[in-house]
Coordinates of C-alpha atoms in Angstrom, one line a residue:
Chain A
M1 CA 126.7 102.3 116.9
A2 CA 123.4 102.1 118.7
R3 CA 122.6 105.7 117.8
T4 CA 123.4 104.9 114.1
D5 CA 121.1 101.9 114.3
A6 CA 118.3 104.0 115.8
V7 CA 118.7 106.7 113.1
L8 CA 118.7 104.2 110.2
D9 CA 115.7 102.5 111.8
A10 CA 113.9 105.8 111.8
L11 CA 114.8 106.4 108.2
A12 CA 113.7 102.9 107.2
R13 CA 110.4 103.5 108.9
R14 CA 110.1 106.9 107.1
E15 CA 110.1 108.8 110.4
S16 CA 111.5 112.2 110.8
V17 CA 115.1 112.4 112.0
A18 CA 115.3 116.2 111.6
F19 CA 116.1 116.8 115.2
G20 CA 119.1 116.8 117.6
V21 CA 122.5 115.9 116.3
E22 CA 121.1 114.2 113.2
A23 CA 119.6 117.4 111.9
G24 CA 123.0 118.6 110.9
D25 CA 124.3 115.2 109.7
V26 CA 125.0 115.5 106.0
A27 CA 124.9 111.8 105.5
V28 CA 121.5 111.4 107.1
R29 CA 120.2 114.4 105.1
L30 CA 121.3 112.9 101.8
L31 CA 119.9 109.5 102.6
G32 CA 116.6 111.3 103.6
A33 CA 116.6 113.1 100.2
L34 CA 117.2 109.8 98.4
I35 CA 114.3 108.2 100.3
A36 CA 112.0 111.1 99.6
D37 CA 112.9 111.0 95.9
V38 CA 112.5 107.3 95.5
D39 CA 109.2 107.2 97.5
S40 CA 107.4 110.2 96.1
H41 CA 108.0 109.9 92.4
R42 CA 105.1 108.3 90.7
L43 CA 105.4 104.7 89.6
S44 CA 105.4 104.5 85.9
S45 CA 102.6 102.6 84.3
V46 CA 103.7 99.1 83.6
S47 CA 101.8 96.6 81.6
I48 CA 102.6 93.0 81.5
T49 CA 101.5 91.1 78.4
P50 CA 102.4 87.6 77.3
S51 CA 105.3 87.5 74.9
T52 CA 104.4 86.4 71.4
Chain B
M1 CA 98.3 79.4 81.8
T2 CA 101.6 81.4 81.2
T3 CA 103.5 83.0 83.9
C4 CA 102.8 86.4 82.4
A5 CA 99.1 85.7 82.4
I6 CA 99.3 84.7 86.0
V7 CA 101.2 87.8 86.8
A8 CA 98.7 90.0 85.0
G9 CA 96.0 88.5 87.0
I10 CA 97.5 89.0 90.4
M11 CA 100.0 91.9 90.2
P12 CA 98.9 94.4 92.8
N13 CA 97.6 97.5 91.2
V14 CA 99.8 100.3 92.5
T15 CA 100.7 101.8 89.2
E16 CA 98.9 105.0 89.7
G17 CA 99.9 105.6 93.3
R18 CA 103.1 106.7 94.9
V19 CA 105.5 104.3 96.5
A20 CA 104.9 106.2 99.7
D21 CA 101.3 105.1 99.6
A22 CA 102.5 101.5 100.1
A23 CA 104.5 102.4 103.2
T24 CA 102.1 100.4 105.4
G25 CA 102.8 97.4 103.2
V26 CA 106.5 97.8 103.7
R27 CA 106.1 98.0 107.5
L28 CA 103.9 94.9 107.4
A29 CA 106.6 93.2 105.4
T30 CA 109.5 94.2 107.6
R31 CA 107.8 94.1 111.0
S32 CA 105.4 91.3 110.8
D33 CA 106.1 88.0 112.5
E34 CA 108.6 86.1 110.4
S35 CA 106.7 82.8 110.8
D36 CA 103.6 84.5 109.3
L37 CA 105.6 85.5 106.2
R38 CA 107.1 82.0 106.0
E39 CA 103.6 80.5 106.1
L40 CA 102.5 83.0 103.5
T41 CA 105.5 82.0 101.3
S42 CA 104.7 78.3 101.8
L43 CA 101.1 78.9 100.6
A44 CA 102.3 81.0 97.7
V45 CA 104.8 78.3 96.6
Q46 CA 101.8 75.8 96.6
G47 CA 100.0 78.2 94.1
D48 CA 97.6 79.9 96.5
R49 CA 96.6 83.0 94.5
T50 CA 95.6 85.0 97.5
A51 CA 98.9 84.2 99.2
I52 CA 100.9 85.1 96.1
E53 CA 99.1 88.4 95.8
S54 CA 99.6 89.2 99.4
L55 CA 103.3 88.2 99.3
L56 CA 103.9 90.4 96.2
G57 CA 102.0 93.2 97.8
H58 CA 104.5 93.1 100.7
L59 CA 107.6 92.8 98.6
R60 CA 107.0 94.9 95.5
P61 CA 107.3 98.3 97.2
M62 CA 110.7 97.3 98.7
V63 CA 111.9 96.0 95.3
V64 CA 110.8 99.2 93.5
R65 CA 112.7 101.3 96.1
Y66 CA 115.7 99.1 95.8
C67 CA 115.8 99.3 92.0
R68 CA 115.1 103.1 92.0
A69 CA 117.9 103.7 94.5
R70 CA 120.4 101.5 92.5
L71 CA 119.5 102.6 89.0
G72 CA 118.4 106.2 89.4
R73 CA 116.4 108.1 86.9
V74 CA 116.9 108.3 83.1
S75 CA 115.8 111.6 81.7
G76 CA 114.2 112.5 85.0
H77 CA 112.1 109.4 85.2
Y78 CA 112.2 106.1 86.9
H79 CA 110.8 104.1 84.0
I80 CA 113.9 101.9 83.6
A81 CA 114.1 101.2 87.4
D82 CA 110.4 100.4 87.6
D83 CA 110.6 98.1 84.6
V84 CA 113.5 96.3 86.2
A85 CA 111.4 96.0 89.4
Q86 CA 108.6 94.5 87.4
E87 CA 111.0 92.1 85.9
V88 CA 112.1 91.1 89.3
C89 CA 108.5 90.4 90.4
I90 CA 107.9 88.3 87.3
A91 CA 111.2 86.4 87.8
V92 CA 110.1 85.8 91.5
L93 CA 106.7 84.5 90.3
S94 CA 108.3 82.3 87.7
A95 CA 110.7 80.8 90.2
L96 CA 108.1 80.5 93.0
P97 CA 107.1 76.9 92.2
R98 CA 110.7 75.8 92.4
Y99 CA 111.5 77.7 95.6
R100 CA 112.5 75.6 98.5
D101 CA 112.7 77.0 102.0
M102 CA 116.2 76.4 103.1
G103 CA 115.9 78.3 106.3
R104 CA 116.6 81.8 104.9
P105 CA 113.8 84.3 104.6
F106 CA 112.0 84.7 101.3
A107 CA 113.2 88.3 101.1
S108 CA 116.8 87.1 100.7
F109 CA 115.7 85.1 97.6
V110 CA 113.9 88.1 96.2
F111 CA 116.7 90.6 96.7
G112 CA 119.2 88.0 95.3
I113 CA 117.1 88.1 92.1
A114 CA 116.8 91.9 92.3
S115 CA 120.6 92.3 92.7
H116 CA 121.2 90.3 89.5
K117 CA 118.5 92.1 87.5
V118 CA 120.0 95.5 88.5
A119 CA 123.5 94.3 87.6
D120 CA 122.1 93.2 84.2
A121 CA 120.4 96.5 83.7
L122 CA 123.6 98.4 84.6
R123 CA 125.5 96.4 82.1
S124 CA 122.9 96.9 79.4
S125 CA 123.6 99.6 76.9
V126 CA 120.0 99.8 75.8
R127 CA 118.9 102.5 78.0
S128 CA 117.9 105.1 75.5
A129 CA 114.2 104.5 75.0
V130 CA 112.4 106.8 77.3
P131 CA 108.6 106.6 77.3
T132 CA 106.8 109.8 77.8
Q133 CA 104.7 110.3 80.9
D134 CA 100.9 110.3 80.6
L135 CA 99.3 113.7 81.0
P136 CA 97.7 114.1 84.4
D137 CA 93.9 114.2 84.5
G138 CA 93.9 116.6 87.5
P139 CA 96.1 118.9 89.5
D140 CA 99.4 117.4 90.7
D141 CA 99.4 117.3 94.5
G142 CA 103.1 116.7 94.6
P143 CA 105.8 119.1 95.7
G144 CA 106.4 122.3 93.7
P145 CA 109.1 122.7 91.1
E146 CA 111.7 124.3 93.4
E147 CA 111.3 121.6 96.1
T148 CA 111.4 118.9 93.4
V149 CA 114.7 120.3 91.9
V150 CA 116.4 120.6 95.3
R151 CA 115.3 117.0 96.2
Y152 CA 116.4 115.7 92.9
I153 CA 119.9 117.3 93.2
E154 CA 120.3 115.9 96.7
A155 CA 119.0 112.5 95.8
E156 CA 121.5 112.4 92.8
H157 CA 124.3 113.5 95.1
A158 CA 123.4 110.7 97.6
R159 CA 123.3 108.2 94.7
A160 CA 126.7 109.3 93.4
L161 CA 128.3 109.0 96.9
L162 CA 126.7 105.6 97.4
S163 CA 128.1 104.4 94.1
R164 CA 131.6 105.2 95.4
L165 CA 131.1 103.0 98.5
P166 CA 132.4 99.4 98.5
D167 CA 129.7 97.2 97.0
N168 CA 128.8 95.5 100.3
Q169 CA 128.4 98.9 102.1
R170 CA 126.3 100.4 99.3
E171 CA 124.1 97.3 99.2
L172 CA 123.7 97.3 103.0
L173 CA 122.6 101.0 103.2
I174 CA 120.2 100.7 100.3
L175 CA 118.5 97.6 101.7
R176 CA 118.5 98.9 105.2
V177 CA 117.4 102.5 104.6
V178 CA 115.8 102.8 101.2
S179 CA 114.1 99.4 101.0
G180 CA 113.3 99.6 104.7
L181 CA 114.5 96.3 106.0
S182 CA 115.4 95.8 109.6
A183 CA 119.0 95.0 110.6
E184 CA 117.9 91.3 111.0
E185 CA 116.4 91.2 107.6
T186 CA 119.3 93.0 106.0
G187 CA 121.6 90.4 107.6
N188 CA 119.5 87.6 106.2
V189 CA 119.7 89.0 102.7
L190 CA 123.4 89.6 102.9
G191 CA 124.4 86.6 104.9
M192 CA 125.5 88.5 107.9
S193 CA 124.5 88.5 111.6
P194 CA 122.4 91.4 112.9
G195 CA 125.4 92.4 115.0
A196 CA 127.7 92.5 111.9
V197 CA 125.1 94.5 110.1
R198 CA 125.0 97.1 112.9
V199 CA 128.8 97.4 112.8
A200 CA 129.0 97.6 109.0
Q201 CA 126.1 100.1 108.7
H202 CA 127.9 102.4 111.2
R203 CA 131.1 102.2 109.1
A204 CA 129.2 102.8 105.9
L205 CA 127.4 105.8 107.3
T206 CA 130.6 107.2 108.6
R207 CA 132.3 106.7 105.3
L208 CA 129.4 108.4 103.5
R209 CA 129.6 111.3 105.8
Q210 CA 133.3 111.7 105.3
M211 CA 132.9 111.7 101.6
A212 CA 130.2 114.3 101.7
E213 CA 132.1 116.5 104.0
L214 CA 135.3 116.3 101.9
E215 CA 133.3 117.3 98.9
S216 CA 131.8 120.3 100.6
I217 CA 135.3 121.5 101.6
A218 CA 136.8 121.0 98.1

């Protein structure tokens, strides 16, 4: 459980976990891919205008 | 002055950056001393514009990540998720004058609103309007097409597996890993002790792993 917490902490801090046992962990790899996708895709332009 | 006018004046300008650019902001939000954030929230509730701007600057990247992870892309873009994230920020600003510190961190208030907004968006059937992206002015420094496709497929796979987890496990993993909250902060949002979060996140990750492995065998 402590190991899981450390791995999730590293993912949350956007640190690499591509080493050791976690390198072959499919769940960690998929979460890493989701993070990379969510983080790197450009934010769409959003304008906020008062409703009329 | 309307809420929208206030928002337009203070909303942090991160529209042309990547969420990753705001990683420092996330770390500040998640790792800073809780009493500092509480003081910042208190000033923001009193209408201090600088405090409101700073508070939103901390919270918005986490909200964007949360909405993107929950809602995914539509036609390859995050427009819907980003719009919902913006709605969350506006709702937070609107509710700010009425916010009362009841001992729980402000983030739990924000993610409570975010959770409802995401649920509303998922229920909504009006998800067909997809705005086109502006043409870039210069070369794109992002990953190439192959890497983009691989990442997209894996991210969608992760999202599909997460959607099959029980609600509490999915919410926990997204807040903890994608939004970047600590175990303590995740517990505050979900009403769990840090210890209970650590147990639950271990179970959630194990379940996610089992589902992924089963799929690879099938």
